[in-house]
Each structure stands twice: as structure tokens, then as C-alpha cells.
Coordinates of C-alpha atoms and ligand atoms in Angstrom, one line a residue:
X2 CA -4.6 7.0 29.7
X3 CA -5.7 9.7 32.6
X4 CA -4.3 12.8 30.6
X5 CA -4.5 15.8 32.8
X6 CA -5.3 19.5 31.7
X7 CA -5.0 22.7 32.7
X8 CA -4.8 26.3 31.8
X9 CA -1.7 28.2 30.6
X10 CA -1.1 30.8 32.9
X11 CA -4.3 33.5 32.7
X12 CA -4.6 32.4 29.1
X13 CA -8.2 30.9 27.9
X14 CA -5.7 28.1 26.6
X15 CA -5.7 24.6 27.5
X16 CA -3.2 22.6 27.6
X17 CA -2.4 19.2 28.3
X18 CA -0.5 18.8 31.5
X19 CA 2.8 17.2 30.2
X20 CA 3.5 18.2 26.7
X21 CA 5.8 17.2 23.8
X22 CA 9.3 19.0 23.6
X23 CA 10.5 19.2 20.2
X24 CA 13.8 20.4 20.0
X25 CA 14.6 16.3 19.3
X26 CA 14.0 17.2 15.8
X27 CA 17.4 18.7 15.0
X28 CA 20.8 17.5 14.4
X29 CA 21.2 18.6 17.8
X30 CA 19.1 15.1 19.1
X31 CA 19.1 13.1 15.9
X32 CA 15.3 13.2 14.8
X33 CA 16.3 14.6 11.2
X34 CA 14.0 12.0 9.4
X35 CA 10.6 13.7 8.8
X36 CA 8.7 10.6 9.2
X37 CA 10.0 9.8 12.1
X38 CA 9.1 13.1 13.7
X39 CA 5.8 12.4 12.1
X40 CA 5.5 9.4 14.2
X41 CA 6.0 11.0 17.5
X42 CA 3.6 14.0 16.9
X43 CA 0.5 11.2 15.8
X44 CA 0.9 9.3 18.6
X45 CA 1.6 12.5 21.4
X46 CA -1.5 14.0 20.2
X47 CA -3.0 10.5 19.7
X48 CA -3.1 9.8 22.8
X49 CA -4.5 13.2 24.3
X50 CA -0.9 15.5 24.1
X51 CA -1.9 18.6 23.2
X52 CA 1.4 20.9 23.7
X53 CA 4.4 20.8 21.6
X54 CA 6.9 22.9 22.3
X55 CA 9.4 23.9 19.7
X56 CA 11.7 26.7 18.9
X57 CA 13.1 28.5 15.9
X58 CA 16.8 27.4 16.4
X59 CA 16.1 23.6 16.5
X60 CA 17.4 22.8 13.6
X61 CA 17.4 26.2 11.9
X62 CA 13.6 25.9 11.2
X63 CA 13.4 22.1 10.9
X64 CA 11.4 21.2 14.1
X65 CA 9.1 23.9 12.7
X66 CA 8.9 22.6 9.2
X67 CA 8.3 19.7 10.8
X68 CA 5.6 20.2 13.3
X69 CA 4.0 22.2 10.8
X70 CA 3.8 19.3 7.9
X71 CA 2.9 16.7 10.1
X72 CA 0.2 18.9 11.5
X73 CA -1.5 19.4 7.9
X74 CA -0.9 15.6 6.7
X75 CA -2.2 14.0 9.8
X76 CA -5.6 16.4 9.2
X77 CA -5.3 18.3 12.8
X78 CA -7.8 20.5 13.2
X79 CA -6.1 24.0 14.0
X80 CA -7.7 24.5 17.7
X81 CA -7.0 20.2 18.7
X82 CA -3.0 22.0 19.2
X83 CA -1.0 24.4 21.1
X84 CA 1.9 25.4 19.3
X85 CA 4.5 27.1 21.7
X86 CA 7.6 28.2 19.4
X87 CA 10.2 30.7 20.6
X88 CA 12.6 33.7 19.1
X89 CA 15.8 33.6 19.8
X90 CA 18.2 36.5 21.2
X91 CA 19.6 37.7 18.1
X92 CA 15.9 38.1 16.4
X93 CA 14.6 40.2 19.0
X94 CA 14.9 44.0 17.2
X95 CA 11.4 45.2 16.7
X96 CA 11.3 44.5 13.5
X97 CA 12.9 41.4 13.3
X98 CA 10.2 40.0 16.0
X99 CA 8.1 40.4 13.6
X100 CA 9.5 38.8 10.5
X101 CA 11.1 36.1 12.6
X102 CA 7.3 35.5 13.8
X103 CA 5.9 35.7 10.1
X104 CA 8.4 32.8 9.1
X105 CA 7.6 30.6 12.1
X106 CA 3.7 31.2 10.6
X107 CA 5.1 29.9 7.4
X108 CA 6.8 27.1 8.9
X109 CA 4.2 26.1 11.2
X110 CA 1.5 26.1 7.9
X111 CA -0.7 28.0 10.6
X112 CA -1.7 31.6 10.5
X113 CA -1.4 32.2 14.7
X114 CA 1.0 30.9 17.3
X115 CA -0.5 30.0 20.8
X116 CA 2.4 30.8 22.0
X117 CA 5.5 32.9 21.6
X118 CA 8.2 32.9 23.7
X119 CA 11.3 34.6 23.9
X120 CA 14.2 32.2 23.9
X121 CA 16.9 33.6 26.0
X122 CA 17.3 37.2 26.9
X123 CA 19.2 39.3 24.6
X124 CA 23.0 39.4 25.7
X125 CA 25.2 40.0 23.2
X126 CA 22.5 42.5 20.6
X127 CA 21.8 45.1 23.3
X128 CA 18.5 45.7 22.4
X129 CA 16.1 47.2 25.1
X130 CA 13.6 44.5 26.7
X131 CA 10.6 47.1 25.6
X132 CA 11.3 46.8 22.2
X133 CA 11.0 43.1 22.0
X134 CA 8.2 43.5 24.7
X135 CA 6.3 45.7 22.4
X136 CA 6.0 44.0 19.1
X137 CA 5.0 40.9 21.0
X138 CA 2.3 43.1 22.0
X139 CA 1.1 44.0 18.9
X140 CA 1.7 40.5 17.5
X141 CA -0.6 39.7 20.2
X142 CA -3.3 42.2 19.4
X143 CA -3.3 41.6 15.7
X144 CA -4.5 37.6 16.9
X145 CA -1.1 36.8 15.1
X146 CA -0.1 35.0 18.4
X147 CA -2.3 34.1 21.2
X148 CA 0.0 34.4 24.2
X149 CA 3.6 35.5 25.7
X150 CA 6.3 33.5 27.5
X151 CA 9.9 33.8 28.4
X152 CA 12.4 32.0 28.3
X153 CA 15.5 31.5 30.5
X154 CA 14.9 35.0 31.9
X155 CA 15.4 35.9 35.5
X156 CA 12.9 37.3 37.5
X157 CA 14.1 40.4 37.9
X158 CA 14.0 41.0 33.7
X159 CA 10.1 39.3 34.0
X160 CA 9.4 42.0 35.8
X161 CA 11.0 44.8 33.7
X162 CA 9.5 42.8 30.3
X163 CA 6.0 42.8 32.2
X164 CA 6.3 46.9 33.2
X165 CA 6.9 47.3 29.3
X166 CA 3.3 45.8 28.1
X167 CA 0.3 48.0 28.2
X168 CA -2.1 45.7 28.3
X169 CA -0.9 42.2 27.7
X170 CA 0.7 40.0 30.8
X171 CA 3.2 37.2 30.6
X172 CA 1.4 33.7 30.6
X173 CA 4.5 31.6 30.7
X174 CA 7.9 31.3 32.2
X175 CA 9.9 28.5 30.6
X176 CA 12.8 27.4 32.5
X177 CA 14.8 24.4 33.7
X178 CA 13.7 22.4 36.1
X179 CA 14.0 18.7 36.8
X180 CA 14.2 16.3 40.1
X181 CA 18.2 16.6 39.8
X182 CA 18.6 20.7 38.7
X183 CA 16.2 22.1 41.1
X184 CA 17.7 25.7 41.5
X185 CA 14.2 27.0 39.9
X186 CA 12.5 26.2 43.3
X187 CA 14.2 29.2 44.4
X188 CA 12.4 32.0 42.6
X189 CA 10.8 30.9 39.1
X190 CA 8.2 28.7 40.5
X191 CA 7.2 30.7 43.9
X192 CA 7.2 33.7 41.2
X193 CA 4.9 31.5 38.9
X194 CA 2.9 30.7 41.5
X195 CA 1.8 34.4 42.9
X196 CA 1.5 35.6 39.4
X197 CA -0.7 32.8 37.9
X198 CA 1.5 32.2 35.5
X199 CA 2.9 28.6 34.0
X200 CA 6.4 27.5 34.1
X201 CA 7.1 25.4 31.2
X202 CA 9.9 22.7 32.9
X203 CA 12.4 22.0 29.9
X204 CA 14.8 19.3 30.4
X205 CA 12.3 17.4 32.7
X206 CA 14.4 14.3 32.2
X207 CA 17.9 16.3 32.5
X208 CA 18.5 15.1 29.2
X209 CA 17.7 11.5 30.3
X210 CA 20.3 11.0 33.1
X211 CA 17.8 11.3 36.0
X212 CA 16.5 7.6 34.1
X213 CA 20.1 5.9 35.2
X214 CA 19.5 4.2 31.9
X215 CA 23.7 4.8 31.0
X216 CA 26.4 3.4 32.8
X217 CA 28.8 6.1 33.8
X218 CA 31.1 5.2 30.4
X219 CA 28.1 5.2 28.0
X220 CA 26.9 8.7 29.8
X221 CA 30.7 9.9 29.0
X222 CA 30.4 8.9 25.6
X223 CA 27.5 10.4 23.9
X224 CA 27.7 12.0 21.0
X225 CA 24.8 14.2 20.4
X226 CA 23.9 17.1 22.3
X227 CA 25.7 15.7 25.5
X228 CA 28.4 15.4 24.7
X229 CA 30.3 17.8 26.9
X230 CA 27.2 18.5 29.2
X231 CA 28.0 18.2 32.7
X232 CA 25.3 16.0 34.2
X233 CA 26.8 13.2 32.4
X234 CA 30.3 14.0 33.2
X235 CA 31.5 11.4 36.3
X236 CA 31.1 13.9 39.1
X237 CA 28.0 14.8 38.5
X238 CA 26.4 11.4 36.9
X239 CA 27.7 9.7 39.9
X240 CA 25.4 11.3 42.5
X241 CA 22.1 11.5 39.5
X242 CA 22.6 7.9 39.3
X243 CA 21.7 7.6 43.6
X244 CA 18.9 9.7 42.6
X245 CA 17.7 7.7 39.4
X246 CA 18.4 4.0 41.5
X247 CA 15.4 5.2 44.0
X248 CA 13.2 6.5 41.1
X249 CA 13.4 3.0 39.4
X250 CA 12.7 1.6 42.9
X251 CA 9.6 3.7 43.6
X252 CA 8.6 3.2 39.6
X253 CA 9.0 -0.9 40.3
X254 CA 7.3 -0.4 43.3
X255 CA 4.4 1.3 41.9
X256 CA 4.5 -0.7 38.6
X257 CA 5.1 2.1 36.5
X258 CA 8.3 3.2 34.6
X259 CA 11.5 5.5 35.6
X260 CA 10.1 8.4 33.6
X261 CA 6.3 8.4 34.2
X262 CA 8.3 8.7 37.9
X263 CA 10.1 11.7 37.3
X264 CA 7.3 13.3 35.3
X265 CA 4.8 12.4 37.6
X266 CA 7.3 13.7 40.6
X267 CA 7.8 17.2 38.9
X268 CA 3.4 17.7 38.1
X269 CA 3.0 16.7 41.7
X270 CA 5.8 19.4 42.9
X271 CA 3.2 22.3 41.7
X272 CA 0.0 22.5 39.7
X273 CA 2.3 25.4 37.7
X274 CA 4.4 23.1 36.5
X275 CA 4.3 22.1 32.9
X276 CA 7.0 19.4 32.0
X277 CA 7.8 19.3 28.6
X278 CA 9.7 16.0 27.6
X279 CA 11.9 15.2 24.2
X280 CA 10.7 12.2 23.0
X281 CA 12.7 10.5 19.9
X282 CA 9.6 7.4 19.9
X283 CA 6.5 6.5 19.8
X284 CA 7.3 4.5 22.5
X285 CA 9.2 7.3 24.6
X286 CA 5.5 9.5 23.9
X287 CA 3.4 6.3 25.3
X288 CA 5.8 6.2 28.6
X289 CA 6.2 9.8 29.4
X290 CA 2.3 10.8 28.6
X291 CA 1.6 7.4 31.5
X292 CA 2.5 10.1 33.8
X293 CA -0.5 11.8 34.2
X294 CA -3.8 10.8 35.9
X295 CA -2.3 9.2 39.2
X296 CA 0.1 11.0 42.0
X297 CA 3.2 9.3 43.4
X298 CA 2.4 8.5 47.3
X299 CA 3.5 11.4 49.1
X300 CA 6.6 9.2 51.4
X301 CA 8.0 8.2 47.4
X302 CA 7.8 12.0 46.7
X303 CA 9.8 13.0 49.1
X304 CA 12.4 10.3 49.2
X305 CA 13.4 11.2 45.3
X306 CA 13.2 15.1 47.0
X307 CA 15.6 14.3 49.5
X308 CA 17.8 12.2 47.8
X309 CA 17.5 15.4 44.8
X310 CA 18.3 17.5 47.2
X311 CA 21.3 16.0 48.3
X312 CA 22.7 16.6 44.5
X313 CA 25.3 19.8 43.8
X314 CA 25.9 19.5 40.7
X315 CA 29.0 21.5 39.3
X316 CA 29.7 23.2 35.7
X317 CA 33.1 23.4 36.3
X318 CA 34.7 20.2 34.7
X319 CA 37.4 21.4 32.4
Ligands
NAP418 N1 14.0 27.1 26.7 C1 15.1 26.5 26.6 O1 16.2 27.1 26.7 C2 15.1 25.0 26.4 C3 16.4 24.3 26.6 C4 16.3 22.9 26.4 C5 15.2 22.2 26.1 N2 14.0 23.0 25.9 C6 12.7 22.3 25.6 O2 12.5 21.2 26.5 C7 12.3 20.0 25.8 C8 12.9 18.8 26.6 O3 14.2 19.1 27.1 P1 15.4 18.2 26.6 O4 15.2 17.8 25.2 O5 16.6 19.0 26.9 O6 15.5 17.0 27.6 P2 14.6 15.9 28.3 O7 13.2 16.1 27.9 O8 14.9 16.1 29.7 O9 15.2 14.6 27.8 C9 14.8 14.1 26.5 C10 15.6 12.8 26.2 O10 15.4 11.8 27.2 C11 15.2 10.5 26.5 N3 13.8 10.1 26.8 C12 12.7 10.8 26.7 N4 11.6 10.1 27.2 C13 12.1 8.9 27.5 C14 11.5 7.7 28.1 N5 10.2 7.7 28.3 N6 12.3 6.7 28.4 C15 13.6 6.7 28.1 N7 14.3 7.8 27.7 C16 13.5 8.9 27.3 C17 15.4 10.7 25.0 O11 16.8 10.6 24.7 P3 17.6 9.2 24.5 O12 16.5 8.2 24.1 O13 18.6 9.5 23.4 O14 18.3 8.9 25.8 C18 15.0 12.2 24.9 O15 15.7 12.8 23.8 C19 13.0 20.2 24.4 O16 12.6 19.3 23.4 C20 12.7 21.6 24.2 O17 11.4 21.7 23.6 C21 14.0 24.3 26.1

């Protein structure tokens, strides 16, 4: 398969232009056998994935543990992966960046991280962006992590978090960003884009609603992670399902599949753009990695664009 590669950010680190989101293995998606997860990293990285992106909150250290085993067992040689894991708010004292980074280590069975993001910005701990700034800095000189991203932070914090480093820059910005939830358009990706810097798209898929593969009552009744998430609530799933019947037109058009579509649609919106897709298979990783290595014909582009753009979504359903 054509996989495409790039660099993150101003980084010297390559990275495959689609990567593997790992969040799926936690209670929070389902993946909580370890051979299963197994399965899914062998055949991402099989077939030329490079990237898996994983966090220390999916399952309280389990996506880690995970990665990390299936790493050593499957005999990956340390540089043939980028591990991108991330603190989250309430880790993000000084000295917690760094024992929270030490235990990822141990997790991960490595001894650096490519790299380390900050999850979401601290809100409810009050502590100073510079102080979280700062360690990752020195995490970052000691070769204990190879690069810095953030996370669900708006551009005006980037900015203050970038003022706080000496002599380290920010090589990622991870936000949301999919053909139905386009509001990072507005300033993450221009931002990205002046700054040579990456942006990470998590939810690609929007969770798997921009595929139309429920019906409006399946969508309602999910019962992992979506249940209670708005884009599958009627009002919403309604109008992402006139956006996912032209992506499976264009994708039987073009012979290829609805999410090699919407993949292919968000790597052709900018060459910043990193989707990073949950995959629970083998199969899903074979499907979403056929994405790569061909562009959607620019008329197809910008009918799912136009169609996306006709989408407001609303959070306010109860
Ligand atoms: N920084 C943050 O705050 C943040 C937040 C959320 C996610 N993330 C990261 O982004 C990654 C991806 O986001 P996400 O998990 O929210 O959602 P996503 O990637 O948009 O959707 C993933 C789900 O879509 C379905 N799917 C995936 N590939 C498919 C295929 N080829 N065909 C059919 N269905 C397919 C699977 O669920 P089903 O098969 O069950 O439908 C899968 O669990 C996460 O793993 C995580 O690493 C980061």
C-alpha cells in the first residue's frame, strides 16, 4: 500500500502520514484484551504505520502497558516507532511531569518518548503554563523525550506555553478535526501552518458517525464511549448521515471504502494534517491505512466540503 511520510512539525521525526490512535484500548472503546490490541499494533506497523498515539488516561495506563508489551514481543526495533503519549491536566505540577513521564517510560518498556503531549490544559489544578512548559523542557534536554505537543489547547495558551521555552518549540498541536467537526479550520490549522508545526487530527472518523455505518436507533444506542455523545444524538446524526451518504458515493465511485474517503479527504485538506484513527481490527488498520498514496479528485473533495460545511452540529441536547 502507498503509505505516505512526513515530518512532525520542525522535529527530525518521521512519521507515517495517518497513524494509529490508541485510546481503543480502554474500557472506554472495549479493546481490554491484550491480544487483541496486539493484533492491531502488528498489522498497523505491518503494513508501514509508524505513529501510535496513546495517552496516560486510556485505561489508566493500559493502552500504555499495552503498546509497550506488544512493542517488545513483536521484536520492534526502538527507532521503526513513534510513540506519542500525553499527560493529563491533573499531572502537570513540575514535579509530577516528571514522575508521570518516568511511569509512561516504564509502561512503554522504552527509555524515551518521541513525543509528549500535554493532554488538555490545566483547568481545575491552577498551575502556571511555565511550569509544565519547563519540565518538558528539561525532559526534552535530558533525551528523556524527543519532542512537545499540546493538546486541546487554544492558540492563544500555544503561544503563552511557546514564550515559556528557552530553547525548545512546540512540534505538535493535537486537536479535533474531522469532515463533520471542522471548527479547527478556523485557527489551529492556519496556526499550524505558519508555524511549521503538525496538527495531530483526533477523532478523524468523529467516532465513526461520519461512516453512516448506524442507523439513527443503533447510533442512539451505543454503549461505549458514545453513549451520550452528541454526534450520534438524532439532531446531529441526522445531517452527518447527508454527509456520510456522499462519502460512500464518492468511495463506490472511486472503488475505495467510506473511511480511506474521509481519511484521504482530511490529508488532502493540508499537508499539516496528521489523522490519527481508533482502530478496534486488523481489518479496520488495513482500511484506514488504504488511505494514503492516492488523492480524492479535487470535484469529490469539495462536494464532502460543502455538504460538511452545511453541518451545525449542537452540544445542547439535554
Ligand atoms: N487529544 C484528545 O483529547 C483526544 C480525544 C479523543 C481521541 N484522541 C485520539 O484520537 C484517536 C482517534 O479518535 P477516536 O477514537 O475518538 O475516534 P475515531 O478515530 O474518529 O473513530 C474510531 C472508531 O471508528 C471505528 N472505525 C475505525 N476505523 C474504521 C474503519 N476502517 N471502518 C469502520 N469503522 C472504523 C471504530 O469503532 P466501531 O468499530 O466500534 O464503530 C473505532 O473505534 C484516539 O484513539 C486517540 O488516540 C485524542
Amino acid at each position: 500500500m502507498g503509505v505516505e511520510y512526513t515530518m512532525l512539525g520542525q522535529s527530525d521525526i518521521k512519521v507515517s502520514r495517518i497513524g494509529l490512535g490508541a485510546w481503543q484500548f480502554s474500557q472506554a472503546w472495549g479493546v481490554t484484551e491484550y491480544e487483541a490490541a496486539k493484533k492491531v499494533i502488528a498489522r498497523a506497523l505491518e503494513l508501514g504505520v509508524n505513529l501510535i498515539d496513546t495517552a496516560i488516561v486510556y485505561g489508566r495506563g493500559m493502552s500504555e502497558t499495552f503498546i509497550g508489551r506488544a512493542l517488545k514481543e513483536l521484536g520492534v526495533k526502538r527507532d521503526e516507532v513513534v510513540i506519542a503519549t500525553k499527560i493529563p491536566e491533573e499531572m502537570l505540577s513540575y514535579d509530577d511531569v516528571f514522575k508521570a513521564t518516568k511511569r509512561s517510560l516504564e509502561r512503554l518498556q522504552t527509555d524515551y518518548i518521541d513525543l509528549m503531549q500535554v493532554h488538555w490544559p490545566p483547568c481545575w489544578h491552577n498551575i502556571p503554563t511555565c511550569e509544565y512548559m519547563r519540565a518538558l523542557e528539561r525532559l526534552l534536554n535530558l533525551g528523556l523525550i524527543r519532542s512537545i505537543g499540546l493538546s486541546d489547547h487554544p492558540i492563544a495558551l500555544v503561544e503563552e506555553a511557546r514564550s515559556c521555552l528557552a530553547r525548545a518549540d512546540v512540534d505538535v498541536l493535537q486537536v479535533r478535526f474531522n469532515p463533520v467537526e471542522l471548527e479547527a479550520e478556523k485557527t489551529f490549522i492556519p496556526y499550524a501552518e505558519e508555524n511549521d508545526m503538525s496538527v495531530l487530527a483526533w477523532s478523524p472518523l468523529a467516532k465513526g458517525a461520519v461512516l453512516g455505518k448506524y442507523t439513527i436507533e443503533e447510533a442512539e444506542k451505543l454503549q461505549d464511549v458514545r453513549a451520550g455523545e452528541p454526534l450520534f444524538r438524532p439532531e446531529n446524526y441526522r445531517q452527518i448521515l447527508e454527509v456520510a451518504d456522499i462519502i460512500k458515493e464518492v468511495a463506490s465511485k472511486l472503488g475505495k471504502t467510506p473511511a480511506q474517503v474521509a481519511l484521504n479527504w482530511l490529508i488532502s485538506y493540508s499537508d499539516v494534517v496528521i489523522p490519527i484513527p481508533g482502530a478496534k481490527t486488523p481489518q479496520q488498520v488495513e482500511d484506514n491505512v488504504g488511505a494514503m498514496g492516492w488523492r480524492l479528485p479535487k470535484e469529490d473533495w469539495l462536494r464532502i466540503y460543502e455538504a460538511a460545511r452545511r453541518v451545525k452540529i449542537t452540544r445542547v441536547t439535554y
